[in-house]
mmCIF file of C-alpha atoms in Angstrom:
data_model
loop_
_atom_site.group_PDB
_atom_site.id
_atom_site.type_symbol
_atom_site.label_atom_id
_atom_site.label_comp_id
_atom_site.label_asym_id
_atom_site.label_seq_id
_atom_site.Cartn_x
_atom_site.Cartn_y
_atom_site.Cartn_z
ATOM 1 C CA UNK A 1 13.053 155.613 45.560
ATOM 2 C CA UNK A 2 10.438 154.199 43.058
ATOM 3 C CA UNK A 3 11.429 153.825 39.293
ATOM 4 C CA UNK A 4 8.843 153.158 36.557
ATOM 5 C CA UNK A 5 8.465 151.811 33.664
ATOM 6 C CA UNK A 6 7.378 153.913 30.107
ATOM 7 C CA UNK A 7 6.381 151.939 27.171
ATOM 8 C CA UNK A 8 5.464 154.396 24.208
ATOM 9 C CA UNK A 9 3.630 151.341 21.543
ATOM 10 C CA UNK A 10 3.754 152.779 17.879
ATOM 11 C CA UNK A 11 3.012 151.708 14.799
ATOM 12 C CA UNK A 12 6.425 150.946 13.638
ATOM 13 C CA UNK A 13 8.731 150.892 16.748
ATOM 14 C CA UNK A 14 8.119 149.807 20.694
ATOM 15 C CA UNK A 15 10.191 152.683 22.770
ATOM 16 C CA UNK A 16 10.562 151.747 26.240
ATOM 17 C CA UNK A 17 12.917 153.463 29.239
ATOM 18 C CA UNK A 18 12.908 153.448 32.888
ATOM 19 C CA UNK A 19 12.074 157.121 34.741
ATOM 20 C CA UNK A 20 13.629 157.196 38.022
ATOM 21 C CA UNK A 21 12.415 159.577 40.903
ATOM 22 C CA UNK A 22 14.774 162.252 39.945
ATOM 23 C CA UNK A 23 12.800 162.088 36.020
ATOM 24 C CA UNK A 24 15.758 161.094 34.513
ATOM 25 C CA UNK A 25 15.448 158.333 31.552
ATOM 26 C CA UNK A 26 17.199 155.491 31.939
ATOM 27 C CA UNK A 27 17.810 151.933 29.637
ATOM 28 C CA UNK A 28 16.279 153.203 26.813
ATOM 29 C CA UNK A 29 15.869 151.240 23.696
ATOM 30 C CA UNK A 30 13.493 150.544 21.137
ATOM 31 C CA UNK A 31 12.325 147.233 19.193
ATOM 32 C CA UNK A 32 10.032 146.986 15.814
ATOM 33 C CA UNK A 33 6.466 146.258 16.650
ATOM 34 C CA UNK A 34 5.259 143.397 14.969
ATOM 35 C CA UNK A 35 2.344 142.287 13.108
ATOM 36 C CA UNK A 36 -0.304 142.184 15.591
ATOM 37 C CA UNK A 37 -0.914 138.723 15.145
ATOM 38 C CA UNK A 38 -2.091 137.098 18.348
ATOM 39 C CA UNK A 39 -1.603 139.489 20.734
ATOM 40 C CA UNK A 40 1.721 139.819 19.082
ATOM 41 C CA UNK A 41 2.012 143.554 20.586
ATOM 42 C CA UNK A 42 0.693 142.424 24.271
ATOM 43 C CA UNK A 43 3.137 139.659 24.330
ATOM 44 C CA UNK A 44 5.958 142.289 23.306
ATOM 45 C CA UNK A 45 4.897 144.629 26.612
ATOM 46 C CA UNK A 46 4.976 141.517 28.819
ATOM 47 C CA UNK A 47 8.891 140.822 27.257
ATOM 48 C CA UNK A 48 9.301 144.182 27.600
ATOM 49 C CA UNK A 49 8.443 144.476 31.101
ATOM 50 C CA UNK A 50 9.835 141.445 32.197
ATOM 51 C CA UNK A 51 13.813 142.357 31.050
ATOM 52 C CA UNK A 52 12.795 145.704 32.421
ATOM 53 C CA UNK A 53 12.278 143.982 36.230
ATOM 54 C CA UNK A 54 15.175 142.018 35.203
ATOM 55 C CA UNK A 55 17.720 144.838 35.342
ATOM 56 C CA UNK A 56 15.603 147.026 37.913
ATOM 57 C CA UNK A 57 13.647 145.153 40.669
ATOM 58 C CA UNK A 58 12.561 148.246 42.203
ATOM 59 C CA UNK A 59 9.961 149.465 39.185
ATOM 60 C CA UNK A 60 6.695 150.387 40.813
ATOM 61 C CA UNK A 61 4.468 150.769 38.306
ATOM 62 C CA UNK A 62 3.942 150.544 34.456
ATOM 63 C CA UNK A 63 3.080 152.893 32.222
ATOM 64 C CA UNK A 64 2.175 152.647 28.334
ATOM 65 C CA UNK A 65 1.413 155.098 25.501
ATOM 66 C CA UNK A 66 -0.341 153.531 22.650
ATOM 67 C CA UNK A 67 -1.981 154.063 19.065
ATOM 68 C CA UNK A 68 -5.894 154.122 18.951
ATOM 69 C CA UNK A 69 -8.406 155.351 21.349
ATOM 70 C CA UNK A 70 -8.341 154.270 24.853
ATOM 71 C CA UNK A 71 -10.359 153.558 27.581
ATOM 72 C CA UNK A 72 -8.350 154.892 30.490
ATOM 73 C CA UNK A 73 -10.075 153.411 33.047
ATOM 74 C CA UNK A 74 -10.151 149.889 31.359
ATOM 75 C CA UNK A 75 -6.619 150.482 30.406
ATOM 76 C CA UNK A 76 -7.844 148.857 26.915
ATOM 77 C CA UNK A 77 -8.035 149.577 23.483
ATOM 78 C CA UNK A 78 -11.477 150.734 22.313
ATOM 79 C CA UNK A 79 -10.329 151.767 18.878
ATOM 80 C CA UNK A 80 -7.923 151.238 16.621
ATOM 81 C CA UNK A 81 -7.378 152.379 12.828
ATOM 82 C CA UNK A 82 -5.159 151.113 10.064
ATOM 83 C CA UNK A 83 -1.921 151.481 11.493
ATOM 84 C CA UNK A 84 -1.876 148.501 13.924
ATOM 85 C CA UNK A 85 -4.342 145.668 12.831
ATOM 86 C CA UNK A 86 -6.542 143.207 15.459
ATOM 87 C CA UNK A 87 -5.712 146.289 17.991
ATOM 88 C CA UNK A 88 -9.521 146.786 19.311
ATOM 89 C CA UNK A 89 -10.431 145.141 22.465
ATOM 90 C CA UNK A 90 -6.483 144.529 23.595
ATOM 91 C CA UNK A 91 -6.585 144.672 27.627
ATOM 92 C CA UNK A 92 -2.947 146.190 28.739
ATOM 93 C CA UNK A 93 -3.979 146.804 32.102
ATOM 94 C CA UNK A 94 -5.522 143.652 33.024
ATOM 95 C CA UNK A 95 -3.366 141.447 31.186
ATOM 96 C CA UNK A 96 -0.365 143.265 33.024
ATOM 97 C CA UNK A 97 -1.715 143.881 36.456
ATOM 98 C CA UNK A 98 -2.219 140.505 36.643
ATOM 99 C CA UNK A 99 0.977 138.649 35.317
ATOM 100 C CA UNK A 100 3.172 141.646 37.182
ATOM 101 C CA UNK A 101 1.215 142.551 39.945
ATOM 102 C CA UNK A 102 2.154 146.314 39.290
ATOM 103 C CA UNK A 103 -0.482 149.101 38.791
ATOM 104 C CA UNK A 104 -0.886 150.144 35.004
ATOM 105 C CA UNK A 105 -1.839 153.288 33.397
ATOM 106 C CA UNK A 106 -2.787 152.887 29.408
ATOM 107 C CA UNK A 107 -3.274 156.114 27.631
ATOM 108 C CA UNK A 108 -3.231 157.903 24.193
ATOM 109 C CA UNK A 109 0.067 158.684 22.751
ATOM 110 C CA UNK A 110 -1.294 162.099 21.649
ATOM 111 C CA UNK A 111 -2.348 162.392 25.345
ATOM 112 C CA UNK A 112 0.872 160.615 26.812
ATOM 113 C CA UNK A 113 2.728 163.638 24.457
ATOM 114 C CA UNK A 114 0.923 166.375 25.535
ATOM 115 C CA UNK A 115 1.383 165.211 29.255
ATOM 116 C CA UNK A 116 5.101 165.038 28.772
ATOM 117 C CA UNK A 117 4.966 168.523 27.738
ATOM 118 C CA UNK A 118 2.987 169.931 30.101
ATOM 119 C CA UNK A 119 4.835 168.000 32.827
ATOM 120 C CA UNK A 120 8.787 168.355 31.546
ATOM 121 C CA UNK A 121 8.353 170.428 28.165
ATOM 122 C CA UNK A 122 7.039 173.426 26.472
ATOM 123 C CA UNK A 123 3.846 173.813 27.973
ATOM 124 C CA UNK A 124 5.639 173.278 31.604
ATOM 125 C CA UNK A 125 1.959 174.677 33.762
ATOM 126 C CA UNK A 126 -0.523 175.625 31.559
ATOM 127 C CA UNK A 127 -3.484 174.870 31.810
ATOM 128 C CA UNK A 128 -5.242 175.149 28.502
ATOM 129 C CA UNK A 129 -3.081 173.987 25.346
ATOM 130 C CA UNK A 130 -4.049 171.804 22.248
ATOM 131 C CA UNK A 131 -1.437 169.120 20.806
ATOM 132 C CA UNK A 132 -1.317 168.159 17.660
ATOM 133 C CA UNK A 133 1.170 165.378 16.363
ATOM 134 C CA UNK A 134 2.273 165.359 12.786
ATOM 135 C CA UNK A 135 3.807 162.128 11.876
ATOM 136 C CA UNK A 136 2.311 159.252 9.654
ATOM 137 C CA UNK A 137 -0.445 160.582 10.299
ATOM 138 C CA UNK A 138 -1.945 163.921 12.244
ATOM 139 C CA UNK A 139 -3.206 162.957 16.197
ATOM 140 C CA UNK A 140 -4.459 165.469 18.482
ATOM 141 C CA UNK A 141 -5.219 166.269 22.111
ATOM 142 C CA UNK A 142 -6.286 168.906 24.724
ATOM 143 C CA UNK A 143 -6.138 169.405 27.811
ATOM 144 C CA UNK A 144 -8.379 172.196 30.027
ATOM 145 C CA UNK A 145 -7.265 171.476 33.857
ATOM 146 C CA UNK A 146 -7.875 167.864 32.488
ATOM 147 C CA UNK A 147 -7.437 165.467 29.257
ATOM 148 C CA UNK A 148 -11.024 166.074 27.253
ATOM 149 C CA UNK A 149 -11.789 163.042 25.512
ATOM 150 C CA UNK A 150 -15.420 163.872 24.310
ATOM 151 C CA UNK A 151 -18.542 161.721 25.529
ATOM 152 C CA UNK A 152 -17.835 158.950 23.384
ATOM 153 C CA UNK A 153 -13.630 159.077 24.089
ATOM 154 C CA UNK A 154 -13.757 160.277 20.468
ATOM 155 C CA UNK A 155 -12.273 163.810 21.023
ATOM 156 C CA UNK A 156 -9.564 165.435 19.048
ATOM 157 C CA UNK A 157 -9.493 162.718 16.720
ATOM 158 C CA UNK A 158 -8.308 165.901 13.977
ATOM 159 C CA UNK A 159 -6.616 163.770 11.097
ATOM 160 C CA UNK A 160 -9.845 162.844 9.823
ATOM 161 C CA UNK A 161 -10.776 166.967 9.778
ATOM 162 C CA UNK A 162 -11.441 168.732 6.545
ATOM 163 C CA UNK A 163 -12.242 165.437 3.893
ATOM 164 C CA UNK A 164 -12.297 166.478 0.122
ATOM 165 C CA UNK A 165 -14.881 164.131 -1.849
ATOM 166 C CA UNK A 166 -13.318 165.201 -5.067
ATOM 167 C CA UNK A 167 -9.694 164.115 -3.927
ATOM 168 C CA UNK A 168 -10.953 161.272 -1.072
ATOM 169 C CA UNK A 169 -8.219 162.820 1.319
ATOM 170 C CA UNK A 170 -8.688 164.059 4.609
ATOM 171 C CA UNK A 171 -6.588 166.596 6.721
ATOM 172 C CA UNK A 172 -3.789 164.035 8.015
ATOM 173 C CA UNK A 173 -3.884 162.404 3.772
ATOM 174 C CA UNK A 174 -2.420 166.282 2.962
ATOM 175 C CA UNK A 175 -0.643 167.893 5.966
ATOM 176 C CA UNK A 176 1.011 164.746 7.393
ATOM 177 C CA UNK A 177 4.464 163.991 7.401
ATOM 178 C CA UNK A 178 3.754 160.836 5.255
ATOM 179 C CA UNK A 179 2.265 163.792 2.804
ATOM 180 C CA UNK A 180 5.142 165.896 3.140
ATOM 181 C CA UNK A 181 7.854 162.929 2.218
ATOM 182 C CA UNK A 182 5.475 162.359 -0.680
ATOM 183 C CA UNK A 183 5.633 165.244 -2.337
ATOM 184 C CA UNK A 184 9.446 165.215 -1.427
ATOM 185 C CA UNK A 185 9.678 162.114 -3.251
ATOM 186 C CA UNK A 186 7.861 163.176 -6.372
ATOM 187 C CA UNK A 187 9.425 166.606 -6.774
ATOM 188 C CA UNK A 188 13.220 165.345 -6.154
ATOM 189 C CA UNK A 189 12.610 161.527 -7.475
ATOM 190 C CA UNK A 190 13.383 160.109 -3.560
ATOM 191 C CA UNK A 191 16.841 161.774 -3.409
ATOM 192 C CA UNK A 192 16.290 163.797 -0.363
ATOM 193 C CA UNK A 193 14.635 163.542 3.237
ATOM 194 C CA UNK A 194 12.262 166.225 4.591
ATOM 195 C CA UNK A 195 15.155 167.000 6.881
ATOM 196 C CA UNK A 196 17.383 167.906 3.220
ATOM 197 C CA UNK A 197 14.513 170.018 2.116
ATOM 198 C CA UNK A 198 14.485 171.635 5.096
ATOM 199 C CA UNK A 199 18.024 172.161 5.021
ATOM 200 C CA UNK A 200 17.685 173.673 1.815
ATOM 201 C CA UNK A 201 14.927 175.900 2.167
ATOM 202 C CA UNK A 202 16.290 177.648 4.814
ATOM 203 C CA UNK A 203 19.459 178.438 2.506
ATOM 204 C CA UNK A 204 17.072 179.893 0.138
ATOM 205 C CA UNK A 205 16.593 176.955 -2.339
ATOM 206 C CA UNK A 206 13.476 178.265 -4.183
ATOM 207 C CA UNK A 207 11.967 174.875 -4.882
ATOM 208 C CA UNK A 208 12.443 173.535 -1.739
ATOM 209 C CA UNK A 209 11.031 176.437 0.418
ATOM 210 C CA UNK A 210 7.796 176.402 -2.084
ATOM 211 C CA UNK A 211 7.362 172.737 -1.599
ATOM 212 C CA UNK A 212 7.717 173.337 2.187
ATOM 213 C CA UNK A 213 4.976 176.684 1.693
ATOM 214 C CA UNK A 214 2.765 174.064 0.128
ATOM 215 C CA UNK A 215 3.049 171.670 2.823
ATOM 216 C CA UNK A 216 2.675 174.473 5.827
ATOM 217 C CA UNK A 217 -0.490 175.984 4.313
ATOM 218 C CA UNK A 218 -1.735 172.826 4.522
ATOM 219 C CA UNK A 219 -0.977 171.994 7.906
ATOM 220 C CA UNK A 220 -2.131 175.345 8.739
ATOM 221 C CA UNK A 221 -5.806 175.015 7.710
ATOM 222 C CA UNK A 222 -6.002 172.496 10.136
ATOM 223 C CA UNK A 223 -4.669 174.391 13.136
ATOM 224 C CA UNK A 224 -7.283 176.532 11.998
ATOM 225 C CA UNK A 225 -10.122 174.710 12.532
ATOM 226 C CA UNK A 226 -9.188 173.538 15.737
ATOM 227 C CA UNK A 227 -8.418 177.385 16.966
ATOM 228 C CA UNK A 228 -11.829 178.295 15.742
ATOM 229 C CA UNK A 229 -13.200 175.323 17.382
ATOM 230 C CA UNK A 230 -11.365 175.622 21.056
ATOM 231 C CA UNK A 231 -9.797 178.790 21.178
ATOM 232 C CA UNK A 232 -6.912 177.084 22.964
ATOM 233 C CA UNK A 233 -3.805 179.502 24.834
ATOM 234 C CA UNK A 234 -1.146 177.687 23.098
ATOM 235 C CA UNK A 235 -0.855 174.228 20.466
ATOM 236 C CA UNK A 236 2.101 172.075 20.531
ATOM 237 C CA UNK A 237 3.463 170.777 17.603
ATOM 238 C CA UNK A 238 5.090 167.494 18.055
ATOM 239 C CA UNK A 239 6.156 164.674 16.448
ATOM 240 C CA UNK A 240 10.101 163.942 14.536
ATOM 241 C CA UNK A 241 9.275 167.358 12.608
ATOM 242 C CA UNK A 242 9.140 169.552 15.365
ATOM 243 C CA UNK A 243 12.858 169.372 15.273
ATOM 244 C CA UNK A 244 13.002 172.113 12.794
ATOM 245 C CA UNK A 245 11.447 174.750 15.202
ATOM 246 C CA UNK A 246 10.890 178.140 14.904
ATOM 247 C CA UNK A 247 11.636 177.520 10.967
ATOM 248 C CA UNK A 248 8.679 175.186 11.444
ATOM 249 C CA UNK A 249 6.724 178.020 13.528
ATOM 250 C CA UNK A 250 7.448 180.544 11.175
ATOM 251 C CA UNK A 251 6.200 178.660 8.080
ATOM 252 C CA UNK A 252 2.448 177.263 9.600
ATOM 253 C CA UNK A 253 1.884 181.394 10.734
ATOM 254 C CA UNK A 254 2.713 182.416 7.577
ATOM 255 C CA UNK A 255 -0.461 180.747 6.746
ATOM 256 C CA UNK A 256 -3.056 180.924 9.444
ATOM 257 C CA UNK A 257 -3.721 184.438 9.200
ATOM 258 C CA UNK A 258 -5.155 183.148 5.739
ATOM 259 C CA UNK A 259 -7.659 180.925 7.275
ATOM 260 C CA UNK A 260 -8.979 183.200 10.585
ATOM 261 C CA UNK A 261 -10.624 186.332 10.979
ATOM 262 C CA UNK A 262 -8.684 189.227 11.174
ATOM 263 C CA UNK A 263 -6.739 189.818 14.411
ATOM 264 C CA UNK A 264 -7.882 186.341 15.302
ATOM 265 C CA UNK A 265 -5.050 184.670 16.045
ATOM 266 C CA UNK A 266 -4.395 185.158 20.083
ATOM 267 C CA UNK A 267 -3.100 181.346 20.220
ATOM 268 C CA UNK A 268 0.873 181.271 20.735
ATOM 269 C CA UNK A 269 2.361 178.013 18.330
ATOM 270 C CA UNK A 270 5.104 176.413 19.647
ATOM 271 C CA UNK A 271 7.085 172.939 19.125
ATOM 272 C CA UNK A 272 7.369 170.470 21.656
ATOM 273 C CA UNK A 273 10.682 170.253 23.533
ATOM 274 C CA UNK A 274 10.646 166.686 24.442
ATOM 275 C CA UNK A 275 10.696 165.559 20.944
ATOM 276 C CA UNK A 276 10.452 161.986 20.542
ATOM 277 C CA UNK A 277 10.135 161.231 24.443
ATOM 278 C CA UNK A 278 7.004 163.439 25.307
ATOM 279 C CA UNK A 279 4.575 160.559 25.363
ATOM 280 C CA UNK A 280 7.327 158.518 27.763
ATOM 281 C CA UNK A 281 7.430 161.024 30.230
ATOM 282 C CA UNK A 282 3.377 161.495 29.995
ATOM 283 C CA UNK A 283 3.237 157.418 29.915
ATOM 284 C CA UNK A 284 3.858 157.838 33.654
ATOM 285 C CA UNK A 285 3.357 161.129 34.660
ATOM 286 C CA UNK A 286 0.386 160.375 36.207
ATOM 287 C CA UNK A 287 1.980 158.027 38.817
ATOM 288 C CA UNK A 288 4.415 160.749 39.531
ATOM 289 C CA UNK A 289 1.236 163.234 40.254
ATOM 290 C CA UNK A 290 -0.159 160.557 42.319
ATOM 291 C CA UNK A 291 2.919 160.457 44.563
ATOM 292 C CA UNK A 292 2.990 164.221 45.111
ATOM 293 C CA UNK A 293 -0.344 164.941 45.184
ATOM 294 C CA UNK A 294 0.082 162.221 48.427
ATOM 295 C CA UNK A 295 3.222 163.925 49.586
ATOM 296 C CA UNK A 296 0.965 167.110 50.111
ATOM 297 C CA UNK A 297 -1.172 165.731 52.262
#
């Protein structure tokens, strides 16, 4: 029985667990991610993975979901943005492979995400669904039989859709989380969390439902673009605010029809199920698929 090891690197916490063979999670914890100062972040997977062999000899393999673009074949960071400085060039897979002597699979955590769910979550099967993260900022991945990253690995890269000259924001600046705590903060002076508002609009509160109306229309002109774009069979909506589901659901539709064609919207929405520990499960999904794929033969 082979165990593995998921490392899920964000920009403010390292989440890291153990799958067994039976896909159950086990010694999970998290740590902050520091400054990436010197390989600071490489140096925190190598501690990571070493307690991990520590307390479970038998780990076959290691798999990590990351920030930035990735070349998955290179296991190695091709691009990074603002949320984890001196990221670009960072070499998981060789660095790893070499001090472990385990195989390693570096991917996306937008891809890792949308694995988990199409492995263990809501889009258990399917073949053709768009994911779209909404966190401190907006990620975004698809998957048609197969992850499509684009010619340049560039693909999905939807937080940078729809930028307004006159304001200088972009899609993920408006319909974010991070956008939706800001407007929080400035209509109820920091006293509440999106999760009060939430709570509060679904009582009825009138100022807290038309703050979260504001928010949803926003995060639906988005989802529009990318239904117009890839006429996908279903988008997952992931990330800490998918906890508020079919609330959630309810409030983006309200809106799309407003940014589609008539009788356009075929697409069905849905939030992930894995929450928080999609992109762990899809961290080393694809060393589970490996093992099957050799058990059929």
């Amino acid at each position: 029985m082979a165990d593995f090891l998921a490392i899920d690197i964000g920009g403010t916490y390292i989440k890291y667990a153990i799958i067994n063979s039976l896909h159950q999670l086990k010694h999970y914890s998290k740590v902050p991610t520091k400054e990436n100062k010197d390989n600071a972040i490489l140096k925190q997977a190598e501690e990571i993975t070493a307690e991990a062999l520590r307390t479970e000899p038998n780990i076959k393999g290691i798999g990590i979901s990351t920030a930035g673009i990735v070349d998955r074949e290179k296991g190695e960071i091709i691009y990074a943005g603002p949320t984890i400085k001196n990221y670009k060039g960072t070499g998981f897979k060789e660095k790893l492979t070499r001090k472990f002597h385990l195989p390693v699979h570096v991917e996306n955590d937008v891809n890792a995400a949308l694995l988990g769910e199409i492995w263990k979550g809501a889009a258990e099967d399917q073949t053709d669904v768009f994911c779209i993260t909404l966190g401190t900022g907006i990620g975004g991945a698809y998957f048609h039989d197969r992850l499509m990253d684009g010619f340049f690995k560039q693909a999905n890269s939807v937080g940078y859709l729809l930028y307004e000259k006159d304001t200088e924001t972009n899609y993920e600046d408006r319909a974010s989380t991070a956008a939706l705590n800001s407007m929080i903060h400035q209509t109820f002076d920091g006293e509440l969390s999106a999760r009060d508002v939430f709570v509060q609009a679904k009582v009825g509160d009138n100022t807290s439902t038309k703050l979260i109306e504001t928010w949803s229309a926003e995060v639906a002109k988005g989802l529009a673009q990318i239904i117009l774009l890839i006429d996908p069979k279903c988008v997952i909506i992931g990330g800490g605010i998918s906890r508020q589901g079919s609330f959630l659901v309810n409030a983006i539709e309200r809106h799309l029809n407003n940014y589609l064609p008539d009788n356009f919207l075929k697409a069905e929405i849905k939030v992930a199920q894995l929450y928080n520990d999609a992109a762990l499960y899809g961290a080393v999904y694809p060393f589970f698929k490996n093992n099957e794929t050799e058990n059929e033969r």
